[in-house]
Each structure stands twice: as structure tokens, then as C-alpha cells.
Amino acid sequence: MIVLALSLSSCKSKNIETSSEVSAQNKLPAFSWDKMPLYMHVRKSTAFTNKEIKYLAKFPLITLEKTTGSKTYGSTENGTLAASKAIKKINPYTKVLYYKNVVINWRGYKEDDLFLKENPQAYLFNTLSKKALMSNGRTGFFDISQEYVRKYWLNHVKKITESPFIDGVFMDANIKVLVPGFFKNKVGVEKQKAIKAGYFSMMKNLKSQLGNDNLLIANMIRARPDFKNSGREFLKYFDGSYLEGFDKGGFGTTYADYLAKGIEAFQKSAREGKVIAMSIGLGKSLKGEHIGIDDLRESVEINENLNSRLDYVLALFLVCAEKYSYVYPHDGYKSNTSATWLKTFPQYEKPLGKPLGFAKRNGYIYTRQFEHLDVWLDIENKTAKLNYK
């Protein structure tokens, strides 16, 4: 695993007043082209071991998922803070993001439980006056069309990010709010529109409250036909985007055409200076809305087939990546079921070097040169070559 080059200027200070320009720069993760720039996204309901903390401290950018440390420390909030504190004791420059869903009431958050107990009407109800639920039949939603619910969400996030061990927020389920179909089918057209309007109000306030010295990353860019610009039109609220489901295809188009559209969106956003945290699966994704595209995946075996897949996903990343782009190839976020957790691969350790230009496209074939690597990618035939110099 790689420890990226770090500098004192990359560390966010919450106790010293700085100009907004300096704060904006300080919140960004460390970055180097020396080797593959890596991202980490993980969940573990019990405390991380010392070995795991040392492993995590090698990454420049980490999202600690929902349920982190909740069984050991009593809540996701406390578990996340404990893990981040331990990570920063080893590497104070690692940027750690707090996971918070913008609308789904995932279990494990103590403050959420208290708020909903005191305010049961903060739940989202369907047209039959019953709780709207995810497809698992258990998990509900916050009704963010209501101002006091949005105020609670913002205050919760502000309180967590005031910790010197938290560097920003990872926001999930944005797409569920922004596309018309998901909530329309649960609560009707008018309520869906009110939820969407509430979301925009919440994100605008979040940026004004936290944006100067907190890294705001949203699960946003997606090559969907119901987005005008692959979700890039909403990035004004955020410092960057997490990517998942990048090469799954769908929406009535070919795999290659879907992927080409996603590559273009990634390239444009990265060239504009947006932080990109790319999560891409090595194992096959599992079906089910409550499971998610990247949260859980089929287990993989460390063999030659996996190596070919790894070369392919890294080539996808490299034809798009710019400064502040990071990649996490994996087989699920749950550390105790992942075959790749605590593992490294030779591709991560080999010299990369700066890009010698943008990627070139010829049909479905992309090529790009780095100082120490030539990348060849064929998205129609799902093959790639990483030719190290």
C-alpha cells in the first residue's frame, strides 16, 4: 500500500482562523502521481484493530461508512469519531469523511433515534399515511420537505464536523432525491417535488455553513438519461463526486455507450478540479435497492482473473484521472467479508508518474500516456493493457 507525499499545508486546522482561500485549499486531500492514487470506503460495526488502523492511515482520503464502530461505541457517530481519531494519531494528514445519508434513516445513529422519537412526524409518510420504506420493508426516510427536519440534519452534520478528527461529509442517496421516479412511486408527484426542493435548500445551507474548511463529497455523477449532464449540473454544491456503478451499463443503451458517457463526465469534472472518489467493483454487484450498487458485492478470489479485472478498472480510472482523483477497486465495503480488505496489489506499488496529456479516444478505444505507464483501454470488449516503461 502506498503512503502519498504529504505536506503541512494539506492539514485542516479548525482552531486557527484562515482566509477562505487558504481554508479551501487546506481541506483537499494530499495527492501524488508517484503511484496509483487510492481511496478507501469501509464499514465495520466493531472497533478497528491496530493493524486495520495502520492500514487505513496510508490512504489520503477515507469515507467511514454507516455503522462504523456502532456496536463497540454505541453509535455510528461515536464509532466514526473514535476511528478517525486513531487514524489521525498515525497520519494527521489523512482526510476522513463522515457518512451521512441525505434522506434515508439508516440505523445506528444515536442522535437520529432521539430526534425521531421526539418528532415522529419527521418520518416520510406515503399517501396512505403509512411510513414510506425502502424495499427491505424496514428502513424509512426523513421528510426533508419539512424545514425543521432539514434544520436537524444540518445541525447534526455541523456538530460532527466541528470535531478536529473529521474533515468533511460524504452524502449518499442524492440520486434518489433528484430523479423523479424513486419518491414519486412512494409518496406521489407533489410530495416528490417538495422533497427535491427541500434537498436543494439543505445543500445550499450546508455549503454556506461548512464549505470553507470541510470537504463536501456527494454520490452524484451518474450517466443517467434523466440527468441533463450526468449529474454534473448539481456539483456546484460540492467539492466533488463519489462514483459507483460506473461500468454497469443499463438505461436502454449499450454497455460501451453508457460507459463512454460516464468517462466523459468524469473527465470533465476532474479537469475542472473536482475531487473524484471512484469506487469500482471487482466482484459482481448484488441485486436489491437496500443493498446498493457497491455496498455489498460477490466475494472474489485473488487469482489471474482478478488481476485482469483489476487492470481493466484501473485503466478506466487512469483515462479519466486528474489531480485529486482517487480510486478504490474492491469487493464490498464490509471489512469482515471482503477478500481485498488489508490487501495490496502490485499495480498499486509500481511507479506511475504524471500524465503526459489527456486521454485520446478512437471509437471505444482510449489511450493515455504517463511518465512510467502507457494505458490502452477497449470498453467495447472490456479489455485493457497497462504497459509499464
PDB file of C-alpha atoms in Angstrom, residues 128-331:
ATOM      1  CA  LEU A 128     -51.914   6.009   2.868  1.00  0.00           C
ATOM      2  CA  SER A 129     -50.417   7.763   5.912  1.00  0.00           C
ATOM      3  CA  LYS A 130     -48.032   4.888   6.487  1.00  0.00           C
ATOM      4  CA  LYS A 131     -44.256   5.161   6.726  1.00  0.00           C
ATOM      5  CA  ALA A 132     -42.594   5.120   3.323  1.00  0.00           C
ATOM      6  CA  LEU A 133     -39.979   2.360   3.330  1.00  0.00           C
ATOM      7  CA  MET A 134     -37.046   1.077   1.356  1.00  0.00           C
ATOM      8  CA  SER A 135     -37.563  -2.239  -0.418  1.00  0.00           C
ATOM      9  CA  ASN A 136     -36.221  -4.104   2.624  1.00  0.00           C
ATOM     10  CA  GLY A 137     -39.526  -3.250   4.348  1.00  0.00           C
ATOM     11  CA  ARG A 138     -37.768  -1.804   7.418  1.00  0.00           C
ATOM     12  CA  THR A 139     -35.783   1.300   6.620  1.00  0.00           C
ATOM     13  CA  GLY A 140     -37.620   4.621   6.495  1.00  0.00           C
ATOM     14  CA  PHE A 141     -36.845   8.138   5.338  1.00  0.00           C
ATOM     15  CA  PHE A 142     -36.562  11.612   6.809  1.00  0.00           C
ATOM     16  CA  ASP A 143     -39.122  14.014   5.368  1.00  0.00           C
ATOM     17  CA  ILE A 144     -36.714  16.702   4.228  1.00  0.00           C
ATOM     18  CA  SER A 145     -39.559  18.712   2.702  1.00  0.00           C
ATOM     19  CA  GLN A 146     -40.103  19.944   6.287  1.00  0.00           C
ATOM     20  CA  GLU A 147     -37.886  22.802   7.437  1.00  0.00           C
ATOM     21  CA  TYR A 148     -37.350  21.549  10.986  1.00  0.00           C
ATOM     22  CA  VAL A 149     -36.169  18.184   9.649  1.00  0.00           C
ATOM     23  CA  ARG A 150     -33.642  19.894   7.396  1.00  0.00           C
ATOM     24  CA  LYS A 151     -32.515  22.052  10.311  1.00  0.00           C
ATOM     25  CA  TYR A 152     -31.942  18.935  12.400  1.00  0.00           C
ATOM     26  CA  TRP A 153     -29.899  17.302   9.597  1.00  0.00           C
ATOM     27  CA  LEU A 154     -27.732  20.398   9.146  1.00  0.00           C
ATOM     28  CA  ASN A 155     -27.139  20.836  12.870  1.00  0.00           C
ATOM     29  CA  HIS A 156     -26.208  17.169  13.216  1.00  0.00           C
ATOM     30  CA  VAL A 157     -23.640  17.368  10.429  1.00  0.00           C
ATOM     31  CA  LYS A 158     -22.260  20.682  11.701  1.00  0.00           C
ATOM     32  CA  LYS A 159     -21.773  19.233  15.174  1.00  0.00           C
ATOM     33  CA  ILE A 160     -19.856  16.200  13.856  1.00  0.00           C
ATOM     34  CA  THR A 161     -17.636  18.212  11.536  1.00  0.00           C
ATOM     35  CA  GLU A 162     -16.631  20.535  14.379  1.00  0.00           C
ATOM     36  CA  SER A 163     -14.505  17.646  15.603  1.00  0.00           C
ATOM     37  CA  PRO A 164     -10.812  18.097  14.695  1.00  0.00           C
ATOM     38  CA  PHE A 165     -10.825  14.457  13.582  1.00  0.00           C
ATOM     39  CA  ILE A 166     -13.446  14.890  10.828  1.00  0.00           C
ATOM     40  CA  ASP A 167     -12.564  16.658   7.573  1.00  0.00           C
ATOM     41  CA  GLY A 168     -15.900  16.700   5.790  1.00  0.00           C
ATOM     42  CA  VAL A 169     -19.047  14.861   4.788  1.00  0.00           C
ATOM     43  CA  PHE A 170     -19.871  12.094   2.351  1.00  0.00           C
ATOM     44  CA  MET A 171     -23.505  12.444   1.249  1.00  0.00           C
ATOM     45  CA  ASP A 172     -25.427   9.497  -0.141  1.00  0.00           C
ATOM     46  CA  ALA A 173     -28.797   8.941  -1.886  1.00  0.00           C
ATOM     47  CA  ASN A 174     -28.700  12.276  -3.694  1.00  0.00           C
ATOM     48  CA  ILE A 175     -29.771  10.500  -6.862  1.00  0.00           C
ATOM     49  CA  LYS A 176     -32.840   9.004  -5.167  1.00  0.00           C
ATOM     50  CA  VAL A 177     -33.967  12.537  -4.375  1.00  0.00           C
ATOM     51  CA  LEU A 178     -33.100  14.093  -7.720  1.00  0.00           C
ATOM     52  CA  VAL A 179     -34.596  11.599 -10.162  1.00  0.00           C
ATOM     53  CA  PRO A 180     -38.401  11.776 -10.313  1.00  0.00           C
ATOM     54  CA  GLY A 181     -39.222   8.075 -10.220  1.00  0.00           C
ATOM     55  CA  PHE A 182     -37.952   6.900  -6.845  1.00  0.00           C
ATOM     56  CA  PHE A 183     -40.052   9.001  -4.469  1.00  0.00           C
ATOM     57  CA  LYS A 184     -42.923   9.597  -6.889  1.00  0.00           C
ATOM     58  CA  ASN A 185     -43.697   5.892  -6.687  1.00  0.00           C
ATOM     59  CA  LYS A 186     -43.728   6.033  -2.889  1.00  0.00           C
ATOM     60  CA  VAL A 187     -45.379   9.360  -1.992  1.00  0.00           C
ATOM     61  CA  GLY A 188     -46.786  10.882  -5.182  1.00  0.00           C
ATOM     62  CA  VAL A 189     -45.715  13.628  -7.561  1.00  0.00           C
ATOM     63  CA  GLU A 190     -46.285  16.701  -5.386  1.00  0.00           C
ATOM     64  CA  LYS A 191     -44.522  15.294  -2.335  1.00  0.00           C
ATOM     65  CA  GLN A 192     -41.628  14.140  -4.519  1.00  0.00           C
ATOM     66  CA  LYS A 193     -41.222  17.693  -5.802  1.00  0.00           C
ATOM     67  CA  ALA A 194     -41.335  19.049  -2.239  1.00  0.00           C
ATOM     68  CA  ILE A 195     -38.612  16.591  -1.156  1.00  0.00           C
ATOM     69  CA  LYS A 196     -36.424  17.680  -4.072  1.00  0.00           C
ATOM     70  CA  ALA A 197     -36.942  21.367  -3.244  1.00  0.00           C
ATOM     71  CA  GLY A 198     -36.087  20.648   0.389  1.00  0.00           C
ATOM     72  CA  TYR A 199     -32.906  18.896  -0.703  1.00  0.00           C
ATOM     73  CA  PHE A 200     -31.709  21.917  -2.694  1.00  0.00           C
ATOM     74  CA  SER A 201     -32.410  24.189   0.270  1.00  0.00           C
ATOM     75  CA  MET A 202     -30.487  21.853   2.570  1.00  0.00           C
ATOM     76  CA  MET A 203     -27.475  21.585   0.258  1.00  0.00           C
ATOM     77  CA  LYS A 204     -27.328  25.355  -0.254  1.00  0.00           C
ATOM     78  CA  ASN A 205     -27.273  25.904   3.501  1.00  0.00           C
ATOM     79  CA  LEU A 206     -24.753  23.109   4.003  1.00  0.00           C
ATOM     80  CA  LYS A 207     -22.314  24.679   1.571  1.00  0.00           C
ATOM     81  CA  SER A 208     -22.617  28.077   3.227  1.00  0.00           C
ATOM     82  CA  GLN A 209     -22.153  26.600   6.721  1.00  0.00           C
ATOM     83  CA  LEU A 210     -19.423  24.032   6.087  1.00  0.00           C
ATOM     84  CA  GLY A 211     -17.976  24.685   2.652  1.00  0.00           C
ATOM     85  CA  ASN A 212     -14.902  26.774   3.503  1.00  0.00           C
ATOM     86  CA  ASP A 213     -12.960  24.216   5.517  1.00  0.00           C
ATOM     87  CA  ASN A 214     -14.884  20.966   5.119  1.00  0.00           C
ATOM     88  CA  LEU A 215     -14.658  18.630   2.153  1.00  0.00           C
ATOM     89  CA  LEU A 216     -18.148  18.016   0.727  1.00  0.00           C
ATOM     90  CA  ILE A 217     -18.412  14.903  -1.446  1.00  0.00           C
ATOM     91  CA  ALA A 218     -21.705  13.636  -2.885  1.00  0.00           C
ATOM     92  CA  ASN A 219     -22.639  10.394  -4.588  1.00  0.00           C
ATOM     93  CA  MET A 220     -23.639  12.276  -7.692  1.00  0.00           C
ATOM     94  CA  ILE A 221     -22.094  11.719 -11.126  1.00  0.00           C
ATOM     95  CA  ARG A 222     -24.018   9.049 -12.995  1.00  0.00           C
ATOM     96  CA  ALA A 223     -24.629   8.580 -16.740  1.00  0.00           C
ATOM     97  CA  ARG A 224     -28.406   8.542 -16.369  1.00  0.00           C
ATOM     98  CA  PRO A 225     -30.816   9.693 -19.102  1.00  0.00           C
ATOM     99  CA  ASP A 226     -32.874  11.629 -16.525  1.00  0.00           C
ATOM    100  CA  PHE A 227     -29.876  13.855 -15.745  1.00  0.00           C
ATOM    101  CA  LYS A 228     -29.178  16.696 -18.173  1.00  0.00           C
ATOM    102  CA  ASN A 229     -25.420  16.497 -17.672  1.00  0.00           C
ATOM    103  CA  SER A 230     -24.722  13.189 -15.892  1.00  0.00           C
ATOM    104  CA  GLY A 231     -25.307  14.863 -12.519  1.00  0.00           C
ATOM    105  CA  ARG A 232     -22.580  17.428 -13.115  1.00  0.00           C
ATOM    106  CA  GLU A 233     -25.254  20.101 -13.058  1.00  0.00           C
ATOM    107  CA  PHE A 234     -25.529  19.627  -9.274  1.00  0.00           C
ATOM    108  CA  LEU A 235     -21.810  19.749  -8.420  1.00  0.00           C
ATOM    109  CA  LYS A 236     -21.973  23.465  -7.602  1.00  0.00           C
ATOM    110  CA  TYR A 237     -22.926  22.449  -4.060  1.00  0.00           C
ATOM    111  CA  PHE A 238     -19.956  20.110  -3.598  1.00  0.00           C
ATOM    112  CA  ASP A 239     -16.186  19.800  -3.836  1.00  0.00           C
ATOM    113  CA  GLY A 240     -16.501  16.615  -5.814  1.00  0.00           C
ATOM    114  CA  SER A 241     -18.268  13.383  -6.501  1.00  0.00           C
ATOM    115  CA  TYR A 242     -18.057   9.787  -5.464  1.00  0.00           C
ATOM    116  CA  LEU A 243     -18.592   7.336  -8.332  1.00  0.00           C
ATOM    117  CA  GLU A 244     -20.252   3.937  -8.189  1.00  0.00           C
ATOM    118  CA  GLY A 245     -21.915   1.689 -10.735  1.00  0.00           C
ATOM    119  CA  PHE A 246     -19.547   3.239 -13.222  1.00  0.00           C
ATOM    120  CA  ASP A 247     -19.320   0.305 -15.615  1.00  0.00           C
ATOM    121  CA  LYS A 248     -22.606  -1.487 -15.039  1.00  0.00           C
ATOM    122  CA  GLY A 249     -24.395  -0.239 -18.171  1.00  0.00           C
ATOM    123  CA  GLY A 250     -28.170  -0.030 -18.478  1.00  0.00           C
ATOM    124  CA  PHE A 251     -30.887   2.537 -19.204  1.00  0.00           C
ATOM    125  CA  GLY A 252     -31.639   1.110 -22.642  1.00  0.00           C
ATOM    126  CA  THR A 253     -28.184   1.720 -24.045  1.00  0.00           C
ATOM    127  CA  THR A 254     -25.178  -0.493 -24.701  1.00  0.00           C
ATOM    128  CA  TYR A 255     -22.575  -1.107 -22.052  1.00  0.00           C
ATOM    129  CA  ALA A 256     -19.942   0.741 -24.095  1.00  0.00           C
ATOM    130  CA  ASP A 257     -22.129   3.793 -24.780  1.00  0.00           C
ATOM    131  CA  TYR A 258     -23.151   4.063 -21.132  1.00  0.00           C
ATOM    132  CA  LEU A 259     -19.537   3.791 -20.041  1.00  0.00           C
ATOM    133  CA  ALA A 260     -18.315   6.318 -22.627  1.00  0.00           C
ATOM    134  CA  LYS A 261     -20.814   8.847 -21.284  1.00  0.00           C
ATOM    135  CA  GLY A 262     -19.601   8.216 -17.730  1.00  0.00           C
ATOM    136  CA  ILE A 263     -15.965   8.561 -18.784  1.00  0.00           C
ATOM    137  CA  GLU A 264     -16.739  11.932 -20.377  1.00  0.00           C
ATOM    138  CA  ALA A 265     -18.476  13.160 -17.213  1.00  0.00           C
ATOM    139  CA  PHE A 266     -15.580  12.011 -15.020  1.00  0.00           C
ATOM    140  CA  GLN A 267     -13.017  13.640 -17.322  1.00  0.00           C
ATOM    141  CA  LYS A 268     -14.804  16.986 -17.451  1.00  0.00           C
ATOM    142  CA  SER A 269     -15.309  17.162 -13.685  1.00  0.00           C
ATOM    143  CA  ALA A 270     -11.745  16.106 -12.878  1.00  0.00           C
ATOM    144  CA  ARG A 271     -10.330  18.688 -15.304  1.00  0.00           C
ATOM    145  CA  GLU A 272     -12.400  21.348 -13.529  1.00  0.00           C
ATOM    146  CA  GLY A 273     -10.604  20.497 -10.289  1.00  0.00           C
ATOM    147  CA  LYS A 274     -13.359  18.466  -8.635  1.00  0.00           C
ATOM    148  CA  VAL A 275     -12.331  15.734  -6.224  1.00  0.00           C
ATOM    149  CA  ILE A 276     -13.309  12.320  -7.608  1.00  0.00           C
ATOM    150  CA  ALA A 277     -13.570   9.277  -5.323  1.00  0.00           C
ATOM    151  CA  MET A 278     -14.092   6.341  -7.655  1.00  0.00           C
ATOM    152  CA  SER A 279     -15.449   3.121  -6.173  1.00  0.00           C
ATOM    153  CA  ILE A 280     -15.441   0.274  -8.671  1.00  0.00           C
ATOM    154  CA  GLY A 281     -16.221  -3.373  -8.145  1.00  0.00           C
ATOM    155  CA  LEU A 282     -14.009  -6.376  -8.634  1.00  0.00           C
ATOM    156  CA  GLY A 283     -16.760  -8.804  -7.687  1.00  0.00           C
ATOM    157  CA  LYS A 284     -20.221  -8.738  -9.244  1.00  0.00           C
ATOM    158  CA  SER A 285     -22.753  -6.390  -7.668  1.00  0.00           C
ATOM    159  CA  LEU A 286     -25.680  -7.844  -5.762  1.00  0.00           C
ATOM    160  CA  LYS A 287     -29.243  -7.001  -6.642  1.00  0.00           C
ATOM    161  CA  GLY A 288     -31.570  -5.102  -4.332  1.00  0.00           C
ATOM    162  CA  GLU A 289     -32.098  -1.416  -3.696  1.00  0.00           C
ATOM    163  CA  HIS A 290     -31.398  -1.794   0.039  1.00  0.00           C
ATOM    164  CA  ILE A 291     -28.040  -3.425  -0.659  1.00  0.00           C
ATOM    165  CA  GLY A 292     -26.832  -0.808  -3.088  1.00  0.00           C
ATOM    166  CA  ILE A 293     -24.560  -0.935  -6.075  1.00  0.00           C
ATOM    167  CA  ASP A 294     -21.225  -1.066  -4.270  1.00  0.00           C
ATOM    168  CA  ASP A 295     -22.013  -1.652  -0.605  1.00  0.00           C
ATOM    169  CA  LEU A 296     -22.019  -5.448  -0.902  1.00  0.00           C
ATOM    170  CA  ARG A 297     -20.612  -7.490  -3.758  1.00  0.00           C
ATOM    171  CA  GLU A 298     -19.995 -11.129  -4.565  1.00  0.00           C
ATOM    172  CA  SER A 299     -16.806 -12.404  -2.981  1.00  0.00           C
ATOM    173  CA  VAL A 300     -13.743 -12.623  -5.207  1.00  0.00           C
ATOM    174  CA  GLU A 301     -10.739 -14.910  -5.328  1.00  0.00           C
ATOM    175  CA  ILE A 302      -7.243 -13.488  -5.610  1.00  0.00           C
ATOM    176  CA  ASN A 303      -6.192 -15.058  -8.919  1.00  0.00           C
ATOM    177  CA  GLU A 304      -5.247 -14.234 -12.512  1.00  0.00           C
ATOM    178  CA  ASN A 305      -8.853 -13.431 -13.478  1.00  0.00           C
ATOM    179  CA  LEU A 306      -8.992 -10.863 -10.713  1.00  0.00           C
ATOM    180  CA  ASN A 307      -5.727  -9.378 -11.940  1.00  0.00           C
ATOM    181  CA  SER A 308      -7.208  -8.885 -15.427  1.00  0.00           C
ATOM    182  CA  ARG A 309     -10.276  -7.217 -13.943  1.00  0.00           C
ATOM    183  CA  LEU A 310      -8.081  -5.003 -11.782  1.00  0.00           C
ATOM    184  CA  ASP A 311      -6.074  -3.879 -14.821  1.00  0.00           C
ATOM    185  CA  TYR A 312      -9.342  -3.042 -16.581  1.00  0.00           C
ATOM    186  CA  VAL A 313     -10.819  -0.928 -13.772  1.00  0.00           C
ATOM    187  CA  LEU A 314      -7.521   0.854 -13.185  1.00  0.00           C
ATOM    188  CA  ALA A 315      -7.328   1.663 -16.911  1.00  0.00           C
ATOM    189  CA  LEU A 316     -10.860   3.092 -16.690  1.00  0.00           C
ATOM    190  CA  PHE A 317      -9.730   5.292 -13.839  1.00  0.00           C
ATOM    191  CA  LEU A 318      -6.474   6.377 -15.454  1.00  0.00           C
ATOM    192  CA  VAL A 319      -8.002   7.565 -18.741  1.00  0.00           C
ATOM    193  CA  CYS A 320     -10.093   9.964 -16.644  1.00  0.00           C
ATOM    194  CA  ALA A 321      -7.994  10.887 -13.615  1.00  0.00           C
ATOM    195  CA  GLU A 322      -6.580  14.317 -12.855  1.00  0.00           C
ATOM    196  CA  LYS A 323      -5.176  15.853  -9.690  1.00  0.00           C
ATOM    197  CA  TYR A 324      -7.461  14.953  -6.750  1.00  0.00           C
ATOM    198  CA  SER A 325      -8.822  11.814  -8.429  1.00  0.00           C
ATOM    199  CA  TYR A 326      -8.649   8.619  -6.333  1.00  0.00           C
ATOM    200  CA  VAL A 327      -9.730   5.028  -6.961  1.00  0.00           C
ATOM    201  CA  TYR A 328     -10.901   2.128  -4.779  1.00  0.00           C
ATOM    202  CA  PRO A 329     -11.233  -1.263  -6.520  1.00  0.00           C
ATOM    203  CA  HIS A 330     -12.957  -3.640  -4.104  1.00  0.00           C
ATOM    204  CA  ASP A 331     -15.450  -6.419  -3.440  1.00  0.00           C
TER     205      ASP A 331
END
